[in-house]
Coordinates of C-alpha atoms in Angstrom, one line a residue:
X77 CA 24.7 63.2 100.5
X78 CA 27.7 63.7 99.2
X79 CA 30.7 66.1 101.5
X80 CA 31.7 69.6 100.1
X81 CA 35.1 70.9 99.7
X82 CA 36.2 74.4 99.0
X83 CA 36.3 75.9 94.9
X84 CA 39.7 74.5 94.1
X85 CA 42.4 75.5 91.3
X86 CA 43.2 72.3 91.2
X87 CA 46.7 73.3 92.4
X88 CA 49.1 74.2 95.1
X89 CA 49.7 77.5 95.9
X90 CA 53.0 79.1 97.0
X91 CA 53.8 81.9 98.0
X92 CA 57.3 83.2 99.7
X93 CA 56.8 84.7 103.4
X94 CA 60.0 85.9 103.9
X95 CA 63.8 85.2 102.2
X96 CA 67.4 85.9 103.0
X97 CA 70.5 85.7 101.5
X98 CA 73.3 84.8 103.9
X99 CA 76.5 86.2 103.7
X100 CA 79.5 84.0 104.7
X101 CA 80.2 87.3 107.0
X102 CA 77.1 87.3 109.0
X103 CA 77.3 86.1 112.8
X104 CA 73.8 85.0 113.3
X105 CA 72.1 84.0 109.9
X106 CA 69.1 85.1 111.9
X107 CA 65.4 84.4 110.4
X108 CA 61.8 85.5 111.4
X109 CA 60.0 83.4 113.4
X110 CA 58.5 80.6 111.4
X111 CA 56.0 80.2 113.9
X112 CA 55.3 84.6 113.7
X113 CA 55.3 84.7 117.9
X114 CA 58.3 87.2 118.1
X115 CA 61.4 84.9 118.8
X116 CA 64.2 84.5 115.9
X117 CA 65.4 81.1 114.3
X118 CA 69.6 81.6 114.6
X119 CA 72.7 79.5 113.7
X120 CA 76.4 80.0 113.5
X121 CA 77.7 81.8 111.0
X122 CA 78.8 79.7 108.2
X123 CA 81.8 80.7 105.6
X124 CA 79.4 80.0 102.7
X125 CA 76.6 81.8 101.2
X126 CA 73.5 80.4 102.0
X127 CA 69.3 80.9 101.6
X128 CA 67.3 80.9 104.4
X129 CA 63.2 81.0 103.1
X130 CA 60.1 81.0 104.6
X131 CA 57.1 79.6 102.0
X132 CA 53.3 79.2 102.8
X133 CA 51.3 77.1 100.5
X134 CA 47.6 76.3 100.5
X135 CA 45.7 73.4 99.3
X136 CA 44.1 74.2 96.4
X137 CA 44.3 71.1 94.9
X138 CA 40.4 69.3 96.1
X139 CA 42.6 66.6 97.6
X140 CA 43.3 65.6 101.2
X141 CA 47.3 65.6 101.0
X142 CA 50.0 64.8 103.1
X143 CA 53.8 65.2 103.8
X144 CA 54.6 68.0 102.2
X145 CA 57.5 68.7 100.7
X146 CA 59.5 71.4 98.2
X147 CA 62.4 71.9 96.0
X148 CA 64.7 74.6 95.3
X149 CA 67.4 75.8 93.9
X150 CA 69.2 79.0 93.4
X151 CA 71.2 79.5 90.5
X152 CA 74.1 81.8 90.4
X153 CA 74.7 82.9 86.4
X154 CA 77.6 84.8 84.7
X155 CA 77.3 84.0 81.0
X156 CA 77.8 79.7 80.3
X157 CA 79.1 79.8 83.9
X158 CA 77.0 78.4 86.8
X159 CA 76.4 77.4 90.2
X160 CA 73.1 75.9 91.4
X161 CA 72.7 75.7 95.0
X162 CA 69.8 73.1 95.7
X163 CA 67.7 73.6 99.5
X164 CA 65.2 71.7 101.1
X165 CA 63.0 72.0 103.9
X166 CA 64.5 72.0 107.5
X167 CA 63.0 70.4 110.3
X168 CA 60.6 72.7 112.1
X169 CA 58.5 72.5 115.5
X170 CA 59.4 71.0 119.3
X171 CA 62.3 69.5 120.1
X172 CA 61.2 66.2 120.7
X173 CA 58.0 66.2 117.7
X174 CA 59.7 67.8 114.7
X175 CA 57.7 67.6 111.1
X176 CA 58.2 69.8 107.9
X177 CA 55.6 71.5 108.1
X178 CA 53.4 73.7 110.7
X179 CA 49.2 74.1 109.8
X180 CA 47.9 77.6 110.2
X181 CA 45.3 78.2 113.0
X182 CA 43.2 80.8 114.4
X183 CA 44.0 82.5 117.6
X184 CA 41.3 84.2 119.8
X185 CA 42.0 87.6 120.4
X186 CA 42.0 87.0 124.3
X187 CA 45.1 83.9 123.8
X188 CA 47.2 84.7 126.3
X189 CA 51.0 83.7 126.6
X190 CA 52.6 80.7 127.9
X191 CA 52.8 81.0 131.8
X192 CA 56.0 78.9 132.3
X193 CA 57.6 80.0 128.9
X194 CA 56.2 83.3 128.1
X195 CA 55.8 82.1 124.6
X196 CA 53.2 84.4 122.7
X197 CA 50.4 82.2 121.0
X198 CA 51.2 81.4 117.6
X199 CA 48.7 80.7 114.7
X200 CA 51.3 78.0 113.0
X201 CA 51.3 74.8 115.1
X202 CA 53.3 71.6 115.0
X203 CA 50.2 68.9 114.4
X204 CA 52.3 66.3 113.1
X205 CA 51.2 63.8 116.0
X206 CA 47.3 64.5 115.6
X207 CA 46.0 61.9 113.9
X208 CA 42.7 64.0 112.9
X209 CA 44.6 67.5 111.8
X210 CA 48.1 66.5 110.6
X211 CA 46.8 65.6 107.0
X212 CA 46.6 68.9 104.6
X213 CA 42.9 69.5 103.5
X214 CA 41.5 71.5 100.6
X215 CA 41.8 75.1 101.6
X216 CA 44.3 74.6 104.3
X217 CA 47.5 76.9 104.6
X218 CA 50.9 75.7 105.9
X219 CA 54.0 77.0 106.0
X220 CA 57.9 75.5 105.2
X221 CA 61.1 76.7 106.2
X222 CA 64.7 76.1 104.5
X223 CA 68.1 78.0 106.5
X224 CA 70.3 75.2 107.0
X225 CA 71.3 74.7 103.7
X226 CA 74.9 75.7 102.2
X227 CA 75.4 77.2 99.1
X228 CA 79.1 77.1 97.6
X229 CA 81.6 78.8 99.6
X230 CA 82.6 82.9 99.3
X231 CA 84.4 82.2 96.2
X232 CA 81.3 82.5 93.9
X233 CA 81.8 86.4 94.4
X234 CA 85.0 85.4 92.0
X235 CA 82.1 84.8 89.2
X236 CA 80.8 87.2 89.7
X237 CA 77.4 86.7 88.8
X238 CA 74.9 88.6 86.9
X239 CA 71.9 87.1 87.7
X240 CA 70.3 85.1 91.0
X241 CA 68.0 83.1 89.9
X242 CA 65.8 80.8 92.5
X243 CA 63.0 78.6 91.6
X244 CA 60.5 76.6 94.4
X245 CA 58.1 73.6 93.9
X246 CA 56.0 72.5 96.6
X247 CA 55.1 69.1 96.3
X248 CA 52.3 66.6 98.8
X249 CA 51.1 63.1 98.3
X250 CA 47.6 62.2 97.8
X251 CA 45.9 60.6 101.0
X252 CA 43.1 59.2 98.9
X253 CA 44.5 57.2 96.2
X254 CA 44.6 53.7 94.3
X255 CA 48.0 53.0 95.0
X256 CA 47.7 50.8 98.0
X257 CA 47.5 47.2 97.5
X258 CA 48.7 44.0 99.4
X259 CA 47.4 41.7 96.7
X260 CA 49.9 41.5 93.4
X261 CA 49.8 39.0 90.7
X262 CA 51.5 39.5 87.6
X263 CA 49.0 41.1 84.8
X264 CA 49.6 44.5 86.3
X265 CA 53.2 43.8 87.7
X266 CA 56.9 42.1 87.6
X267 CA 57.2 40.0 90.9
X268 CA 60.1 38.5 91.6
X269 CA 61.6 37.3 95.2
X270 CA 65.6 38.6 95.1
X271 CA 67.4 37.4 98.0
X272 CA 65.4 38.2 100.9
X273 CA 63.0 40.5 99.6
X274 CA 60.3 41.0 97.0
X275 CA 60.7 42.9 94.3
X276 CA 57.3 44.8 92.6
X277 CA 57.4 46.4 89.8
X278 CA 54.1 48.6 88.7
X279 CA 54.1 47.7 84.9
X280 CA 51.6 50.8 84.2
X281 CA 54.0 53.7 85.9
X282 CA 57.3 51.6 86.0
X283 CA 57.7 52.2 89.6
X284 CA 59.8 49.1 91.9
X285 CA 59.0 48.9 95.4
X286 CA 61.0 46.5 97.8
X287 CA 59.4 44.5 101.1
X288 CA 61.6 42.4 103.4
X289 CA 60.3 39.3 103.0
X290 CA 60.9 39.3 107.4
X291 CA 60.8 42.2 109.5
X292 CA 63.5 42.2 112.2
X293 CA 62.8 42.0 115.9
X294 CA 61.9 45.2 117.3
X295 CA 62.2 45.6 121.1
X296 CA 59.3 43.9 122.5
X297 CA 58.0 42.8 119.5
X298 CA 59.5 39.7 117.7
X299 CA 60.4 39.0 114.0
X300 CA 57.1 38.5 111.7
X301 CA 57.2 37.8 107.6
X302 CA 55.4 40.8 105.7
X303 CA 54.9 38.2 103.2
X304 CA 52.1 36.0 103.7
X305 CA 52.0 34.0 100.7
X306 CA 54.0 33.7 97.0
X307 CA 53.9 31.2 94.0
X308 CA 56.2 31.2 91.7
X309 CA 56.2 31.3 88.2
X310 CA 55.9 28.2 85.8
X311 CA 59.3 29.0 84.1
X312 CA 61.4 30.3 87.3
X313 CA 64.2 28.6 87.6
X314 CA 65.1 26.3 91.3
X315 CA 68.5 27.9 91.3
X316 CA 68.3 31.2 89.9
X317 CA 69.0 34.3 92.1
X318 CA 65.8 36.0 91.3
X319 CA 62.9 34.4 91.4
X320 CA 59.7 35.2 89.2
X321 CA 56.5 35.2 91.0
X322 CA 53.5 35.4 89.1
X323 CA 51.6 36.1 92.5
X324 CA 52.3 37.7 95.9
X325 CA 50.5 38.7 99.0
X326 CA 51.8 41.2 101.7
X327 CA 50.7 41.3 105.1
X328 CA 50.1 45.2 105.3
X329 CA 49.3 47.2 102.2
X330 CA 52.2 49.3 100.6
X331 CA 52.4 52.8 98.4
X332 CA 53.6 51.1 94.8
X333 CA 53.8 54.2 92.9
X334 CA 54.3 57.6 92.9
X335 CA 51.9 58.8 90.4
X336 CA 49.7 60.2 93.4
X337 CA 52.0 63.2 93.9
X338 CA 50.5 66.5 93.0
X339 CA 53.1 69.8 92.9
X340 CA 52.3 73.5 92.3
X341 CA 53.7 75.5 89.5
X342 CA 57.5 76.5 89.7
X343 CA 58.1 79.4 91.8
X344 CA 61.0 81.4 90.2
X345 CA 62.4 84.5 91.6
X346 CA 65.0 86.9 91.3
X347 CA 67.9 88.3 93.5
X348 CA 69.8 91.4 92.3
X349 CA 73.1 90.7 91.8
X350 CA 74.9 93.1 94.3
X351 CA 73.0 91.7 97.2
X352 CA 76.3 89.5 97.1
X353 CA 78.7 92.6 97.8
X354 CA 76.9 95.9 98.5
X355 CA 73.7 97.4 97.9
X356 CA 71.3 100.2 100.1
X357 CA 68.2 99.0 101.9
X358 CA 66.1 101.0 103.3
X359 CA 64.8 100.9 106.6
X360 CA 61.6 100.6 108.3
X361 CA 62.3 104.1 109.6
X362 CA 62.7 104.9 105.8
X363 CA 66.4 105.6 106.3
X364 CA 68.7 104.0 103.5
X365 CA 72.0 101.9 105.0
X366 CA 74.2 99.8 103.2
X367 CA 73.6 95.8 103.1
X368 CA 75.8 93.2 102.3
X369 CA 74.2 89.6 101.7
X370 CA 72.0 89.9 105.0
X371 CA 74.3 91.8 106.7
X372 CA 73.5 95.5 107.3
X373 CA 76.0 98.2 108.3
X374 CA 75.1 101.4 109.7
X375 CA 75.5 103.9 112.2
X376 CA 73.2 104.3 115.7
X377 CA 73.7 106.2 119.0
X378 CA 77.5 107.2 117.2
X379 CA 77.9 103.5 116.5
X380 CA 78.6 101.7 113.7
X381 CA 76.1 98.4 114.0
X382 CA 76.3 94.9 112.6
X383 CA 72.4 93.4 111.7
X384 CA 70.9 90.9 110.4
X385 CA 67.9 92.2 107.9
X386 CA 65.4 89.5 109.9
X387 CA 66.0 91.5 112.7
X388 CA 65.6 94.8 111.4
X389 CA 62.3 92.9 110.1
X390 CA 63.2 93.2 106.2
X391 CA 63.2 90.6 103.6
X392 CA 65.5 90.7 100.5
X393 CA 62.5 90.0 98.5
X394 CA 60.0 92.8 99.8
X395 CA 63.1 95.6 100.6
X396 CA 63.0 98.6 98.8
X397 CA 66.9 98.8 97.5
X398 CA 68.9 100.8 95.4
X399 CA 72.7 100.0 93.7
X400 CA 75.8 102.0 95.3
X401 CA 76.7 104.8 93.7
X402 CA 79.0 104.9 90.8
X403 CA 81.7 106.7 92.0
X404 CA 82.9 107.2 95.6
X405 CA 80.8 110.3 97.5
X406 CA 83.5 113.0 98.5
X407 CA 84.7 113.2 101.5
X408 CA 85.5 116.5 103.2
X409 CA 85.4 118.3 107.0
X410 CA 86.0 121.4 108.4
X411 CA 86.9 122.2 111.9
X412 CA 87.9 125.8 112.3
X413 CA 91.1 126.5 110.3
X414 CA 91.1 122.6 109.7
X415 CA 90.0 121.2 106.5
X416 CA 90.5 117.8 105.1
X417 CA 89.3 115.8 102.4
X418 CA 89.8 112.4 100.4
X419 CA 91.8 112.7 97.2
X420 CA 91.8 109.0 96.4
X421 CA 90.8 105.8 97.3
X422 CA 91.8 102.6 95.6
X423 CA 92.3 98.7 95.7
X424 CA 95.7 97.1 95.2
X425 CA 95.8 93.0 95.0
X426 CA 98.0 90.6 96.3
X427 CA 99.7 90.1 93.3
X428 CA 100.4 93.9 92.6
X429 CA 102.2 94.1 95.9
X430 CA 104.5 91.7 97.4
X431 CA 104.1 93.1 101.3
X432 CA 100.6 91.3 100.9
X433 CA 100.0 87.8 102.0
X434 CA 97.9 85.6 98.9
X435 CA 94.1 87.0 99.0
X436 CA 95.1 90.2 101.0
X437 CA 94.0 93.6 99.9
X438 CA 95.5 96.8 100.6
X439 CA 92.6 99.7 100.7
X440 CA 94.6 103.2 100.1
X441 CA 93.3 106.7 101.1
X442 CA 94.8 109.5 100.4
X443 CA 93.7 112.9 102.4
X444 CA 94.1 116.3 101.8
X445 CA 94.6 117.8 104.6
X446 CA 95.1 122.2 105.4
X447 CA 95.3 124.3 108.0
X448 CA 95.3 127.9 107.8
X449 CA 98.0 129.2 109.3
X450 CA 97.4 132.6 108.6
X451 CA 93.9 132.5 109.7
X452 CA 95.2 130.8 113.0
X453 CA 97.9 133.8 113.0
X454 CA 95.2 136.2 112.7
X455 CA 92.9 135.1 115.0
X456 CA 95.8 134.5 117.8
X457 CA 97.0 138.5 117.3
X458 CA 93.6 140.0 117.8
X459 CA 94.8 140.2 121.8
X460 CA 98.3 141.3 121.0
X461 CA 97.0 143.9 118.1
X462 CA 94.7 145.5 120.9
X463 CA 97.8 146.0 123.7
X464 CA 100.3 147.1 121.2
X465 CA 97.6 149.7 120.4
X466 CA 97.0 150.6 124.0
X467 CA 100.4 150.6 124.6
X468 CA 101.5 153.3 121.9
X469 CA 98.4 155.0 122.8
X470 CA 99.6 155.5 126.3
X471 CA 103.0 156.9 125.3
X472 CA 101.5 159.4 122.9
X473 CA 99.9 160.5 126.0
X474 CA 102.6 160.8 128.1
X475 CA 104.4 162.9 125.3
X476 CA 101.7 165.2 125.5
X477 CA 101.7 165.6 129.5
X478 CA 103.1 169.5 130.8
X479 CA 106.3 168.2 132.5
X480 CA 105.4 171.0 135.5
X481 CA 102.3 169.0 136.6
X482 CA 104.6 166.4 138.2
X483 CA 101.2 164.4 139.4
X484 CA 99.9 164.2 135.9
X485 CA 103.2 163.2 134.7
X486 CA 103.2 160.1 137.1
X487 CA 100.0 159.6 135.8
X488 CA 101.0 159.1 132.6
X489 CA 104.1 157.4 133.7
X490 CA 102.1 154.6 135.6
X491 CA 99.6 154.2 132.2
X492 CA 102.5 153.7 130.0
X493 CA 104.3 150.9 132.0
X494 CA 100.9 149.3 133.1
X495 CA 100.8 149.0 128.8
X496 CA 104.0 148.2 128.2
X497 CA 103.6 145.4 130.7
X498 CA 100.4 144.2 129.0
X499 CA 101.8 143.8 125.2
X500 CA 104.7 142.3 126.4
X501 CA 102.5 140.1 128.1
X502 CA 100.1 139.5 125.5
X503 CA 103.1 139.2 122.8
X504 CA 104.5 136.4 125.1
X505 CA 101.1 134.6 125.1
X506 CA 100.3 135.2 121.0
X507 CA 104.0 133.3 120.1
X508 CA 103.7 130.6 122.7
X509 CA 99.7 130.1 121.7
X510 CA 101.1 129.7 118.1
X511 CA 102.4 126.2 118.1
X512 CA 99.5 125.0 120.8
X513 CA 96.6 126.2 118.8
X514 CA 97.8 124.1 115.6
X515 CA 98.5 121.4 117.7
X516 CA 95.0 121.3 119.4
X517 CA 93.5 122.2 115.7
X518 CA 95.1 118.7 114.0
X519 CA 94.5 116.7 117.3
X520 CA 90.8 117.6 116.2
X521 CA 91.6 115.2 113.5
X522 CA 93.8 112.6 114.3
X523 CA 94.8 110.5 111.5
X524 CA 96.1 107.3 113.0
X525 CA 93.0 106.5 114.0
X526 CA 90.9 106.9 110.5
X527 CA 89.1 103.8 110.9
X528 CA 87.5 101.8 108.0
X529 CA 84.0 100.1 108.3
X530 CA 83.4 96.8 106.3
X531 CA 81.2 94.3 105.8
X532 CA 82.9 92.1 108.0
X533 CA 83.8 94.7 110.7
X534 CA 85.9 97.9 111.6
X535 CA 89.4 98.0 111.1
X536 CA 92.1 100.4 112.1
X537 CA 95.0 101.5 110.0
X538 CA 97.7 99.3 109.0
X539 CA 100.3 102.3 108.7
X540 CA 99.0 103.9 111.9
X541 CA 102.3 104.5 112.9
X542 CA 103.8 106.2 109.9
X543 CA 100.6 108.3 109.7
X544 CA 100.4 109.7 112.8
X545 CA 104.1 110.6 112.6
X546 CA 103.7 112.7 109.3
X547 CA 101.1 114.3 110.6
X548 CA 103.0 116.0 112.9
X549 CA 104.0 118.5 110.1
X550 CA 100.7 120.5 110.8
X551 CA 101.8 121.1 114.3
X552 CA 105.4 122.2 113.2
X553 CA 104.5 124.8 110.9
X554 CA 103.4 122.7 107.6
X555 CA 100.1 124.1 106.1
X556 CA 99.3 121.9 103.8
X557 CA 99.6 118.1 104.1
X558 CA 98.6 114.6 102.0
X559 CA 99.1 111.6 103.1
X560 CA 98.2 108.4 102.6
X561 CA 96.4 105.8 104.7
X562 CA 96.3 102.0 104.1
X563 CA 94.5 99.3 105.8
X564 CA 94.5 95.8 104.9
X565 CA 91.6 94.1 103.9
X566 CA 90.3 90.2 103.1
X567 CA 89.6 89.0 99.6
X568 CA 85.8 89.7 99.9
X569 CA 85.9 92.3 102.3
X570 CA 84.4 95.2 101.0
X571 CA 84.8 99.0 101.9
X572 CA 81.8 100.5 103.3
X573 CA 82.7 104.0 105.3
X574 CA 85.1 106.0 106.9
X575 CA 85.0 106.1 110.9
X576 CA 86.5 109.0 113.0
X577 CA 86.2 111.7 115.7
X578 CA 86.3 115.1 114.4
X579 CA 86.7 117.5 117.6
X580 CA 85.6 114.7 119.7
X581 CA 82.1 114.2 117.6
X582 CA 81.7 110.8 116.0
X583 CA 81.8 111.3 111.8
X584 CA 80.6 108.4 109.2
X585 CA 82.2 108.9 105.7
X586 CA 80.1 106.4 102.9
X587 CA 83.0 105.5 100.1
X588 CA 81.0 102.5 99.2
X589 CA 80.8 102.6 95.5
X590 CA 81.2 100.8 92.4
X591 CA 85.2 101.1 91.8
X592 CA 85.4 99.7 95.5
X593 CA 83.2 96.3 95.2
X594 CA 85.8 95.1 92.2
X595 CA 87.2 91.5 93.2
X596 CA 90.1 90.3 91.9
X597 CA 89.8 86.5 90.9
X598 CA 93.7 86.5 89.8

């Protein structure tokens, strides 16, 4: 009888579980767990771009395999220019047991968790030290993880690319295969002793293998020869270097080629270009935020928040995304007779402008702001209008009083000066409200602290100072106002929003847009 295996493709098959692009910018560089039981794989952030990638692959090959392995690269293309960044797997399972990969298994539905660790139970297990279930059979699914590999630094952006291109190949060796042999004589291979070790040489695949003639000691075990016996050719030579055998045997049989290595088809996949700089990403909730690499920005509980996209569960392969818009959305408020709104916004390098240090970036925004005096003026009379009316109302009547009804006549009397009393009182209030009302009204806004949120964080204004000083014009009588403000940003740091309190009520401007992800290579 004869054992059964699975229908096979006769090939490996990949697929891609989960993929991130790390930004040089992102704290964490956070990825799913590979093992699917709720915790997160983190590292340091790194100042370089990097691929983190989780891949499954399933034997369909027919063959027992083993030691799986795969290849990438991720090319980075702007025309004849390139950079290839090349990753591998990583190391996965316990701390003191690590293999590449981990072999998928079922979970009953009553698993419970770990009582000393609280871990949840996983389907993808570390079997590396079964000696039953650490091969990969026909049918079998196991999964490989790559996020500790380095791409180029931040300075590709100064490409900057128009296509990402990535490309994976998993590859295994056969378990069952005809390349094991101890016993070598030379009408299948080149044997030669060099120094002290043997040399073999496959003749049919080309493939040299080396054995130490003598193992070295090994804690409790002594020395012992791998080799147990070798004749030398007829025509060697007593004194040459290398010695021709013409047949060798080995205590322990050895792998002498690689021909027994079976790989699935390439892999390739594309990134979109702006996942470098900016792009929009939309949520699980199905709200669209801006994303830079793997690093979201976005606004929560009237906060702006810093994520990784593993931990907002999105993958830069499965997101639904869309580019920045063209040109930068308008920017306006109104707050009662306050109005404001962004005329301008624009880049200016280091080498444009000598108060910059080399690499520096000087973000300008230029506001429009108005406040309607008149309207303020209006509303502030309304009081004063109403007692200067009662008031000449009250002396028309005591024109109109018979002076010989001298109680009517201090009637009148008392009317007239209770009125008089009141509009100079409310005249007194209407000037003195004047300059307090446009005061409170541009303190709604306050313009030294128009903050700017980045991909990298949020920054306050480098003119501050000089800002909030010319801003003082609303409260002194000016109605109209524009002014500029300027903050100073890195090389690669790219605008996202503007961040302010409007009447005390926390406001998120988007300006990220086309003119603003520009970067200057000079």
């Amino acid at each position: 009888m004869q054992p059964t295996t699975p229908p096979s493709t006769k090939s490996i098959q990949v697929s891609i579980k989960d993929l991130q692009l790390f930004h040089p910018y992102s704290s964490e560089r956070a990825m799913p767990s590979v093992r699917d039981n709720g915790s997160f794989s983190t590292r340091d952030q790194n100042s370089a771009y990097g691929l983190g990638i989780i891949i499954e692959a399933t034997n369909d090959t027919g063959e027992v395999l083993s030691d799986a392995w795969f290849e990438g690269s991720l090319r980075f293309v702007n025309g004849d220019r390139e950079v290839e960044c090349k990753f591998s797997p990583d190391s996965v399972g316990d701390l003191y047991n690590t293999t590449y990969t981990l072999h998928f298994n079922n979970v009953p539905d009553d698993a419970k968790a770990d009582p000393f660790t609280g871990e949840k139970p996983s389907a993808w297990r570390n079997e590396s030290s079964s000696t039953n279930e650490s091969v990969w059979r026909p049918g079998e699914k196991i999964r490989l993880v790559s996020r500790k590999n380095e791409c180029e630094s931040i300075v590709i952006a100064d490409m900057p690319p128009s296509q990402i291109r990535g490309r994976i190949v998993v590859k295994a060796n056969k378990v069952f295969v005809k390349s094991y042999a101890s016993v070598f004589d030379e009408s299948a291979f080149d044997l030669a002793l060099v120094g002290d070790s043997v040399r073999i040489r496959d003749k049919a695949s080309g493939h040299v293998a080396f054995v130490p003639v003598r193992e070295e000691a090994d804690g409790n075990r002594s020395a012992r020869y791998n080799v147990l016996t070798m004749t030398a050719a007829k025509d060697a030579s007593k004194d040459a270097p290398s010695v021709p055998l013409s047949h060798l045997e080995l205590r322990y049989p050895i792998r002498y080629t690689r021909a027994d290595i079976l790989e699935s088809p390439p892999l390739e996949f594309d990134l979109p270009p702006p996942s470098m700089t900016m792009q929009m990403v939309k949520l699980p909730s199905g709200e669209l935020v801006h994303a830079s690499g793997n690093v979201l920005v976005y606004v929560k509980e009237n906060k702006v928040v810093y994520q990784d996209m593993a931990k907002a569960k999105l993958s830069l392969l499965g997101v639904s995304r869309e580019d920045v818009p063209g040109s930068m959305p308008a920017v306006t408020f109104t707050k009662n007779e306050l109005s404001g709104s962004v005329k301008s916004a624009t880049l200016t390098d280091h080498v444009d402008d000598s108060a910059l240090s080399k690499g520096q970036r000087k973000l300008s925004v230029t506001w429009n702001l108005h406040l309607q005096g008149d309207g303020i003026d209006r509303r502030l009379r309304v009081p004063f209008d109403i007692a200067s009316s009662e008031y000449e109302k009250a002396a028309a009547d005591l024109q109109r009083v018979d002076g010989g009804d001298a109680a009517a006549v201090a009637e009148a009397k008392g009317a007239e000066a209770k009125a008089k009393a009141a509009k100079s009182a409310a005249e007194t209030k209407y000037k003195s409200g004047l300059k307090g009302e446009r005061e409170k009204l541009a303190k709604a806004f306050s313009c030294a602290e128009v903050k700017i949120a980045t991909n990298r964080g949020t920054k306050s204004p480098s003119n501050g100072k000089a800002v909030g000083e010319a801003c003082k014009a609303l409260v002194t009588g000016s109605d109209d106002l524009e002014v500029t403000i300027t903050y100073t940003l890195d090389r690669y740091e790219i605008p996202v929003a503007l961040v302010y309190s409007l009447g005390g009520d926390f406001t998120w401007n988007p300006i990220a847009s086309a003119p603003l992800l520009r970067l200057d290579a000079r």
